[in-house]
PDB file of C-alpha atoms in Angstrom:
ATOM      1  CA  MET D 113      43.880 -65.574 158.954  1.00 59.00           C
ATOM      2  CA  LYS D 114      46.604 -65.442 161.178  1.00 74.00           C
ATOM      3  CA  ARG D 115      44.307 -66.083 164.020  1.00 77.00           C
ATOM      4  CA  TRP D 116      43.136 -69.223 162.559  1.00 79.00           C
ATOM      5  CA  ILE D 117      46.229 -70.227 162.122  1.00 83.00           C
ATOM      6  CA  ALA D 118      46.848 -69.433 165.930  1.00 80.00           C
ATOM      7  CA  PHE D 119      43.703 -71.478 166.634  1.00 81.00           C
ATOM      8  CA  TRP D 120      45.008 -74.660 164.457  1.00 84.00           C
ATOM      9  CA  ASN D 121      48.469 -74.315 166.285  1.00 83.00           C
ATOM     10  CA  ILE D 122      47.103 -74.270 169.857  1.00 83.00           C
ATOM     11  CA  MET D 123      44.494 -77.260 169.278  1.00 84.00           C
ATOM     12  CA  LEU D 124      47.640 -79.336 167.296  1.00 85.00           C
ATOM     13  CA  LYS D 125      49.199 -78.559 170.375  1.00 81.00           C
ATOM     14  CA  ASP D 126      47.271 -79.851 172.933  1.00 81.00           C
ATOM     15  CA  MET D 127      46.437 -83.080 170.917  1.00 81.00           C
ATOM     16  CA  HIS D 128      50.128 -83.633 170.699  1.00 80.00           C
ATOM     17  CA  ALA D 129      50.916 -83.036 174.464  1.00 78.00           C
ATOM     18  CA  TYR D 130      47.548 -84.673 175.887  1.00 78.00           C
ATOM     19  CA  TYR D 131      45.178 -86.183 173.889  1.00 76.00           C
ATOM     20  CA  LEU D 132      47.112 -88.130 171.707  1.00 75.00           C
ATOM     21  CA  LYS D 133      49.745 -89.476 174.707  1.00 71.00           C
ATOM     22  CA  PRO D 134      49.534 -93.467 175.071  1.00 69.00           C
ATOM     23  CA  PRO D 135      47.756 -93.373 178.451  1.00 65.00           C
ATOM     24  CA  ASN D 136      44.883 -91.023 177.166  1.00 65.00           C
ATOM     25  CA  ILE D 137      44.385 -93.016 173.720  1.00 65.00           C
ATOM     26  CA  SER D 138      44.109 -96.336 176.027  1.00 65.00           C
ATOM     27  CA  TRP D 139      41.972 -94.697 178.625  1.00 65.00           C
ATOM     28  CA  GLY D 140      39.712 -92.872 175.798  1.00 62.00           C
ATOM     29  CA  LEU D 141      39.206 -96.122 174.470  1.00 66.00           C
ATOM     30  CA  MET D 142      39.023 -98.590 177.585  1.00 70.00           C
ATOM     31  CA  PHE D 143      36.582 -96.178 179.528  1.00 70.00           C
ATOM     32  CA  PRO D 144      33.877 -96.481 177.235  1.00 67.00           C
ATOM     33  CA  VAL D 145      34.272-100.215 176.433  1.00 71.00           C
ATOM     34  CA  ALA D 146      34.228-101.030 180.254  1.00 73.00           C
ATOM     35  CA  TRP D 147      31.109 -98.707 180.503  1.00 69.00           C
ATOM     36  CA  THR D 148      29.468-100.637 177.624  1.00 68.00           C
ATOM     37  CA  GLY D 149      30.450-103.974 178.641  1.00 70.00           C
ATOM     38  CA  MET D 150      29.225-103.209 182.454  1.00 70.00           C
ATOM     39  CA  PHE D 151      25.782-101.999 181.094  1.00 67.00           C
ATOM     40  CA  PHE D 152      25.155-104.505 178.134  1.00 65.00           C
ATOM     41  CA  ILE D 153      26.069-107.545 179.876  1.00 66.00           C
ATOM     42  CA  LYS D 154      24.593-106.524 183.370  1.00 62.00           C
ATOM     43  CA  SER D 155      21.559-105.396 182.169  1.00 57.00           C
ATOM     44  CA  GLY D 156      20.412-108.995 181.902  1.00 58.00           C
ATOM     45  CA  SER D 157      18.110-108.273 179.432  1.00 59.00           C
ATOM     46  CA  GLY D 158      20.192-110.131 176.470  1.00 60.00           C
ATOM     47  CA  LEU D 159      21.092-108.350 173.211  1.00 62.00           C
ATOM     48  CA  GLU D 160      17.719-106.622 172.570  1.00 66.00           C
ATOM     49  CA  SER D 161      18.263-104.578 175.459  1.00 72.00           C
ATOM     50  CA  ILE D 162      21.033-102.625 173.507  1.00 77.00           C
ATOM     51  CA  LEU D 163      19.278-100.012 172.170  1.00 82.00           C
ATOM     52  CA  THR D 164      17.784 -99.255 175.312  1.00 84.00           C
ATOM     53  CA  LEU D 165      20.955 -98.692 176.745  1.00 84.00           C
ATOM     54  CA  LEU D 166      23.086 -97.224 174.186  1.00 88.00           C
ATOM     55  CA  PRO D 167      21.651 -93.605 174.525  1.00 91.00           C
ATOM     56  CA  GLY D 168      22.958 -93.504 178.166  1.00 90.00           C
ATOM     57  CA  VAL D 169      26.283 -95.035 177.449  1.00 87.00           C
ATOM     58  CA  ILE D 170      26.938 -93.054 174.499  1.00 91.00           C
ATOM     59  CA  ALA D 171      26.201 -89.914 176.804  1.00 92.00           C
ATOM     60  CA  ILE D 172      28.274 -91.057 179.973  1.00 88.00           C
ATOM     61  CA  SER D 173      31.187 -91.797 177.729  1.00 87.00           C
ATOM     62  CA  VAL D 174      31.267 -88.256 176.531  1.00 91.00           C
ATOM     63  CA  LEU D 175      30.345 -86.601 179.747  1.00 90.00           C
ATOM     64  CA  PHE D 176      33.381 -88.269 181.496  1.00 86.00           C
ATOM     65  CA  GLY D 177      35.879 -88.443 178.701  1.00 83.00           C
ATOM     66  CA  THR D 178      35.340 -84.763 178.191  1.00 86.00           C
ATOM     67  CA  THR D 179      35.585 -83.087 181.934  1.00 84.00           C
ATOM     68  CA  SER D 180      38.316 -85.276 182.588  1.00 80.00           C
ATOM     69  CA  MET D 181      40.489 -84.589 180.140  1.00 78.00           C
ATOM     70  CA  LEU D 182      39.905 -80.731 180.215  1.00 77.00           C
ATOM     71  CA  ALA D 183      40.205 -80.745 184.146  1.00 73.00           C
ATOM     72  CA  VAL D 184      43.818 -81.786 183.511  1.00 74.00           C
ATOM     73  CA  THR D 185      44.851 -79.461 180.632  1.00 78.00           C
ATOM     74  CA  VAL D 186      43.430 -76.326 181.691  1.00 77.00           C
ATOM     75  CA  THR D 187      44.309 -76.540 185.520  1.00 77.00           C
ATOM     76  CA  PHE D 188      47.447 -78.064 184.994  1.00 75.00           C
ATOM     77  CA  GLU D 189      48.699 -75.278 182.437  1.00 76.00           C
ATOM     78  CA  LYS D 190      47.220 -72.699 184.698  1.00 75.00           C
ATOM     79  CA  LYS D 191      49.147 -73.948 187.663  1.00 73.00           C
ATOM     80  CA  ASN D 192      52.624 -74.138 185.696  1.00 73.00           C
ATOM     81  CA  ARG D 193      51.928 -70.709 184.273  1.00 74.00           C
ATOM     82  CA  SER D 194      52.056 -71.508 180.547  1.00 76.00           C
ATOM     83  CA  PHE D 195      48.379 -70.334 179.993  1.00 75.00           C
ATOM     84  CA  GLU D 196      49.431 -67.080 180.880  1.00 75.00           C
ATOM     85  CA  ARG D 197      51.907 -67.271 177.428  1.00 76.00           C
ATOM     86  CA  LEU D 198      48.916 -68.316 175.708  1.00 76.00           C
ATOM     87  CA  LEU D 199      47.496 -64.985 176.750  1.00 76.00           C
ATOM     88  CA  LEU D 200      49.849 -62.964 175.263  1.00 76.00           C
ATOM     89  CA  ALA D 201      48.883 -64.492 171.674  1.00 74.00           C
ATOM     90  CA  PRO D 202      47.173 -61.885 169.644  1.00 75.00           C
ATOM     91  CA  ILE D 203      43.920 -63.489 169.204  1.00 81.00           C
ATOM     92  CA  PRO D 204      40.648 -62.858 170.986  1.00 86.00           C
ATOM     93  CA  LEU D 205      40.157 -64.798 174.354  1.00 85.00           C
ATOM     94  CA  GLU D 206      37.439 -66.271 172.758  1.00 87.00           C
ATOM     95  CA  LEU D 207      38.819 -68.075 170.075  1.00 87.00           C
ATOM     96  CA  LEU D 208      41.923 -68.795 172.273  1.00 85.00           C
ATOM     97  CA  MET D 209      39.386 -70.881 174.809  1.00 87.00           C
ATOM     98  CA  LEU D 210      37.503 -72.451 171.830  1.00 89.00           C
ATOM     99  CA  ALA D 211      41.127 -73.672 170.646  1.00 87.00           C
ATOM    100  CA  LYS D 212      41.914 -75.065 174.072  1.00 86.00           C
ATOM    101  CA  THR D 213      38.647 -76.632 174.219  1.00 90.00           C
ATOM    102  CA  SER D 214      38.463 -78.271 170.736  1.00 90.00           C
ATOM    103  CA  GLY D 215      40.781 -80.923 171.575  1.00 87.00           C
ATOM    104  CA  ALA D 216      38.310 -82.074 174.741  1.00 88.00           C
ATOM    105  CA  ILE D 217      35.318 -81.784 172.284  1.00 92.00           C
ATOM    106  CA  LEU D 218      36.948 -83.863 169.504  1.00 90.00           C
ATOM    107  CA  PHE D 219      38.054 -86.437 172.188  1.00 88.00           C
ATOM    108  CA  GLY D 220      34.423 -86.697 173.472  1.00 89.00           C
ATOM    109  CA  VAL D 221      33.251 -87.419 170.266  1.00 91.00           C
ATOM    110  CA  ALA D 222      35.528 -90.165 169.631  1.00 88.00           C
ATOM    111  CA  ASN D 223      34.615 -91.547 173.045  1.00 87.00           C
ATOM    112  CA  ALA D 224      30.961 -91.779 171.733  1.00 89.00           C
ATOM    113  CA  SER D 225      31.926 -93.767 168.612  1.00 89.00           C
ATOM    114  CA  VAL D 226      33.175 -96.731 170.696  1.00 85.00           C
ATOM    115  CA  PRO D 227      29.781 -97.900 172.160  1.00 86.00           C
ATOM    116  CA  ILE D 228      28.398 -97.133 168.896  1.00 90.00           C
ATOM    117  CA  LEU D 229      30.926 -99.735 166.993  1.00 88.00           C
ATOM    118  CA  LEU D 230      30.384-102.507 169.549  1.00 83.00           C
ATOM    119  CA  ALA D 231      26.715-101.928 169.268  1.00 85.00           C
ATOM    120  CA  LEU D 232      27.046-102.326 165.487  1.00 87.00           C
ATOM    121  CA  PHE D 233      28.358-105.768 165.761  1.00 84.00           C
ATOM    122  CA  LEU D 234      25.701-106.837 168.245  1.00 80.00           C
ATOM    123  CA  SER D 235      22.292-105.230 167.467  1.00 81.00           C
ATOM    124  CA  ASP D 236      20.663-103.971 164.429  1.00 83.00           C
ATOM    125  CA  LEU D 237      21.095-100.467 164.187  1.00 83.00           C
ATOM    126  CA  SER D 238      19.074 -99.841 160.855  1.00 84.00           C
ATOM    127  CA  GLN D 239      16.468 -97.700 162.255  1.00 86.00           C
ATOM    128  CA  VAL D 240      18.751 -95.406 163.883  1.00 88.00           C
ATOM    129  CA  ALA D 241      18.533 -91.614 162.350  1.00 89.00           C
ATOM    130  CA  TRP D 242      22.238 -91.018 162.523  1.00 90.00           C
ATOM    131  CA  ILE D 243      21.549 -87.736 160.378  1.00 91.00           C
ATOM    132  CA  ALA D 244      20.408 -86.445 163.915  1.00 91.00           C
ATOM    133  CA  VAL D 245      22.846 -88.407 166.372  1.00 93.00           C
ATOM    134  CA  LEU D 246      25.988 -87.046 165.112  1.00 93.00           C
ATOM    135  CA  PRO D 247      25.158 -83.445 165.792  1.00 94.00           C
ATOM    136  CA  ALA D 248      23.823 -84.716 169.236  1.00 95.00           C
ATOM    137  CA  ILE D 249      26.964 -86.146 169.949  1.00 95.00           C
ATOM    138  CA  ILE D 250      28.645 -83.076 168.909  1.00 95.00           C
ATOM    139  CA  LEU D 251      26.531 -80.718 170.952  1.00 96.00           C
ATOM    140  CA  ILE D 252      26.891 -82.902 174.083  1.00 95.00           C
ATOM    141  CA  ALA D 253      30.827 -83.505 173.568  1.00 94.00           C
ATOM    142  CA  ILE D 254      30.485 -79.241 173.613  1.00 95.00           C
ATOM    143  CA  ALA D 255      28.180 -78.583 176.840  1.00 94.00           C
ATOM    144  CA  SER D 256      30.212 -81.510 178.538  1.00 93.00           C
ATOM    145  CA  THR D 257      33.336 -79.532 177.536  1.00 92.00           C
ATOM    146  CA  PHE D 258      32.205 -76.017 178.713  1.00 92.00           C
ATOM    147  CA  LEU D 259      31.061 -77.713 182.103  1.00 91.00           C
ATOM    148  CA  GLY D 260      34.492 -79.146 182.468  1.00 88.00           C
ATOM    149  CA  LEU D 261      35.777 -75.457 181.508  1.00 88.00           C
ATOM    150  CA  PHE D 262      33.405 -73.442 183.802  1.00 89.00           C
ATOM    151  CA  ILE D 263      34.737 -76.076 186.422  1.00 87.00           C
ATOM    152  CA  ALA D 264      38.404 -76.192 185.607  1.00 84.00           C
ATOM    153  CA  VAL D 265      38.428 -71.946 186.098  1.00 83.00           C
ATOM    154  CA  SER D 266      36.802 -72.055 189.165  1.00 81.00           C
ATOM    155  CA  VAL D 267      39.541 -74.060 190.978  1.00 78.00           C
ATOM    156  CA  SER D 268      43.146 -74.057 191.015  1.00 75.00           C
ATOM    157  CA  GLU D 269      44.491 -77.939 191.123  1.00 76.00           C
ATOM    158  CA  VAL D 270      43.560 -80.873 189.285  1.00 74.00           C
ATOM    159  CA  PHE D 271      42.156 -82.527 192.118  1.00 76.00           C
ATOM    160  CA  GLU D 272      40.018 -80.067 192.978  1.00 78.00           C
ATOM    161  CA  ALA D 273      39.076 -79.891 189.373  1.00 78.00           C
ATOM    162  CA  GLN D 274      38.470 -83.863 189.451  1.00 76.00           C
ATOM    163  CA  THR D 275      36.784 -83.545 192.576  1.00 81.00           C
ATOM    164  CA  PHE D 276      34.501 -80.615 191.957  1.00 80.00           C
ATOM    165  CA  SER D 277      33.312 -82.755 188.547  1.00 81.00           C
ATOM    166  CA  ASN D 278      32.135 -85.425 190.578  1.00 83.00           C
ATOM    167  CA  PHE D 279      29.662 -83.745 192.196  1.00 83.00           C
ATOM    168  CA  PHE D 280      28.098 -82.593 188.812  1.00 84.00           C
ATOM    169  CA  ARG D 281      28.985 -86.045 186.918  1.00 84.00           C
ATOM    170  CA  PHE D 282      27.860 -88.771 189.239  1.00 85.00           C
ATOM    171  CA  PRO D 283      24.327 -87.103 189.828  1.00 87.00           C
ATOM    172  CA  MET D 284      23.887 -86.633 186.196  1.00 89.00           C
ATOM    173  CA  ILE D 285      23.915 -90.078 185.680  1.00 86.00           C
ATOM    174  CA  PHE D 286      20.888 -91.006 187.773  1.00 87.00           C
ATOM    175  CA  LEU D 287      19.171 -87.391 186.941  1.00 90.00           C
ATOM    176  CA  CYS D 288      19.535 -86.942 183.362  1.00 91.00           C
ATOM    177  CA  GLY D 289      17.454 -89.949 182.172  1.00 89.00           C
ATOM    178  CA  LEU D 290      20.377 -91.649 180.872  1.00 88.00           C
ATOM    179  CA  PHE D 291      19.253 -95.156 182.167  1.00 84.00           C
ATOM    180  CA  PHE D 292      16.355 -94.591 184.111  1.00 83.00           C
ATOM    181  CA  PRO D 293      13.265 -92.441 182.692  1.00 87.00           C
ATOM    182  CA  ILE D 294      12.723 -88.756 184.466  1.00 89.00           C
ATOM    183  CA  HIS D 295       9.238 -89.716 185.447  1.00 88.00           C
ATOM    184  CA  SER D 296      10.625 -92.833 187.658  1.00 89.00           C
ATOM    185  CA  LEU D 297      12.231 -90.213 189.771  1.00 89.00           C
ATOM    186  CA  PRO D 298      11.110 -89.140 193.033  1.00 88.00           C
ATOM    187  CA  THR D 299       8.650 -86.131 192.082  1.00 90.00           C
ATOM    188  CA  PHE D 300      11.084 -83.765 194.386  1.00 89.00           C
ATOM    189  CA  LEU D 301      14.147 -84.500 191.946  1.00 88.00           C
ATOM    190  CA  ARG D 302      12.871 -84.395 188.710  1.00 89.00           C
ATOM    191  CA  PRO D 303      12.905 -80.342 188.315  1.00 91.00           C
ATOM    192  CA  LEU D 304      16.713 -80.973 188.923  1.00 92.00           C
ATOM    193  CA  SER D 305      16.846 -83.419 185.955  1.00 92.00           C
ATOM    194  CA  TYR D 306      16.098 -80.020 183.778  1.00 93.00           C
ATOM    195  CA  LEU D 307      18.997 -78.007 185.119  1.00 94.00           C
ATOM    196  CA  PHE D 308      21.493 -80.473 183.397  1.00 93.00           C
ATOM    197  CA  PRO D 309      22.668 -79.977 179.448  1.00 94.00           C
ATOM    198  CA  LEU D 310      22.997 -83.780 179.478  1.00 94.00           C
ATOM    199  CA  THR D 311      19.125 -84.425 180.057  1.00 95.00           C
ATOM    200  CA  TYR D 312      18.218 -82.706 176.764  1.00 96.00           C
ATOM    201  CA  GLY D 313      21.408 -84.390 174.787  1.00 95.00           C
ATOM    202  CA  ALA D 314      20.475 -88.057 176.486  1.00 94.00           C
ATOM    203  CA  ASP D 315      16.637 -87.002 175.485  1.00 95.00           C
ATOM    204  CA  ILE D 316      17.858 -86.371 171.527  1.00 95.00           C
ATOM    205  CA  LEU D 317      19.544 -89.781 171.306  1.00 94.00           C
ATOM    206  CA  HIS D 318      16.747 -91.902 173.044  1.00 93.00           C
ATOM    207  CA  GLY D 319      14.299 -90.286 170.016  1.00 93.00           C
ATOM    208  CA  THR D 320      16.736 -90.889 167.491  1.00 93.00           C
ATOM    209  CA  ILE D 321      17.970 -94.065 168.282  1.00 91.00           C
ATOM    210  CA  ARG D 322      14.728 -95.774 169.739  1.00 87.00           C
ATOM    211  CA  GLY D 323      12.146 -93.151 169.425  1.00 87.00           C
ATOM    212  CA  LYS D 324      11.741 -92.350 173.235  1.00 86.00           C
ATOM    213  CA  ASN D 325      12.227 -89.015 173.797  1.00 89.00           C
ATOM    214  CA  ILE D 326       9.767 -87.093 176.127  1.00 91.00           C
ATOM    215  CA  MET D 327      10.462 -83.497 174.647  1.00 93.00           C
ATOM    216  CA  PRO D 328      10.410 -82.210 170.615  1.00 94.00           C
ATOM    217  CA  LEU D 329      14.097 -82.585 169.197  1.00 94.00           C
ATOM    218  CA  GLY D 330      13.795 -78.971 168.205  1.00 95.00           C
ATOM    219  CA  LEU D 331      13.470 -78.196 171.721  1.00 96.00           C
ATOM    220  CA  ASP D 332      16.209 -80.381 173.229  1.00 95.00           C
ATOM    221  CA  PHE D 333      18.401 -78.893 170.319  1.00 96.00           C
ATOM    222  CA  SER D 334      17.876 -75.350 171.224  1.00 96.00           C
ATOM    223  CA  ILE D 335      17.872 -75.967 175.163  1.00 96.00           C
ATOM    224  CA  ILE D 336      21.438 -77.563 174.687  1.00 96.00           C
ATOM    225  CA  THR D 337      22.693 -75.190 172.568  1.00 96.00           C
ATOM    226  CA  VAL D 338      21.610 -71.892 174.802  1.00 97.00           C
ATOM    227  CA  PHE D 339      23.527 -74.173 177.457  1.00 95.00           C
ATOM    228  CA  CYS D 340      26.735 -74.214 175.696  1.00 95.00           C
ATOM    229  CA  ILE D 341      26.614 -70.442 174.981  1.00 95.00           C
ATOM    230  CA  VAL D 342      25.783 -69.986 178.821  1.00 95.00           C
ATOM    231  CA  LEU D 343      28.530 -72.130 179.907  1.00 93.00           C
ATOM    232  CA  PHE D 344      31.189 -70.609 177.502  1.00 93.00           C
ATOM    233  CA  TYR D 345      30.337 -66.988 178.292  1.00 92.00           C
ATOM    234  CA  ALA D 346      30.442 -67.872 182.123  1.00 92.00           C
ATOM    235  CA  SER D 347      33.663 -69.476 181.952  1.00 90.00           C
ATOM    236  CA  LEU D 348      35.345 -66.746 180.159  1.00 89.00           C
ATOM    237  CA  ARG D 349      33.849 -64.313 182.605  1.00 90.00           C
ATOM    238  CA  ASN D 350      35.631 -66.221 185.299  1.00 86.00           C
ATOM    239  CA  ILE D 351      38.895 -66.148 183.486  1.00 85.00           C
ATOM    240  CA  HIS D 352      38.596 -62.689 183.076  1.00 83.00           C
ATOM    241  CA  ARG D 353      37.771 -61.989 186.710  1.00 83.00           C
ATOM    242  CA  LYS D 354      40.237 -64.477 188.431  1.00 76.00           C
ATOM    243  CA  TRP D 355      42.867 -65.024 185.888  1.00 72.00           C
ATOM    244  CA  ILE D 356      43.303 -61.694 183.978  1.00 71.00           C
ATOM    245  CA  ALA D 357      42.109 -58.615 186.264  1.00 66.00           C
TER     246      ALA D 357
END
C-alpha cells in the first residue's frame, strides 16, 4: 500500500512541477493543433482527407509530446541530483520509473485528444472503432515515453536528449507509415520501418479509423507491447549501469 502511495505522490509531484505548468499546457495544446492544421489544410484534398491524415497526426502528436517532456524531466532531475534523492525512496526501481514516466504517458494521451476533437467537428467519425483506438493511443504513448526514457538515461544534458531524440523522431515520421504507406518507400528502406514501435501503433490507428491496416491488429498490439517491455527494461539496465553502480 505504501508503495502505491509513493507512486501516486511521485506522479503528482511531476504533474505539478512539469506537466501542469502554463507553458507546457499551452505547448501541449498548440503543438497538436499546429500539426493538425498544417496537415489538414495543406493536404489540399478537402475534408474527405481527414480520415486519411488523422492516424498520422495522432501518432506524431503523441510521439513528440512524450519524448520532449521526458527528455526534460528525467535529464533535468538527474543533472540537479534530485533524482538521486528519489532513488532513496523505499520502493523498487521499476515502480519508481513507472511513476516518473506515468505523467509523460498521460501527457501523450492528452495530446492525442486534440486532433481527435478537431476531426470530430470537421468529419464524420461514426465508423471509427473507438474501443481499439484508445488502447492503441495508450500503447503508442507508453512506447514513445519509454523510448524517450531510454534516450534520456543515455545522455547527461537536456539539449543532448532533445538532439538525440530528433535522430529517431524525424525519420519515424517518414518510415513508420504515418502519412505515406510503407510499401511506397524505396525497397531498401522498408525493413527499417519495422524496427520502430510507432509503425505498429500507426498501423492499428489506420486499421481502426479507416480500415487500412497492413498487418493483423492482434499482431500489431503484441509487437508494440513487446517494444514497451524491452525499452523499459533496457532503460532500467542503463540506470543501474550509469546512475547506480
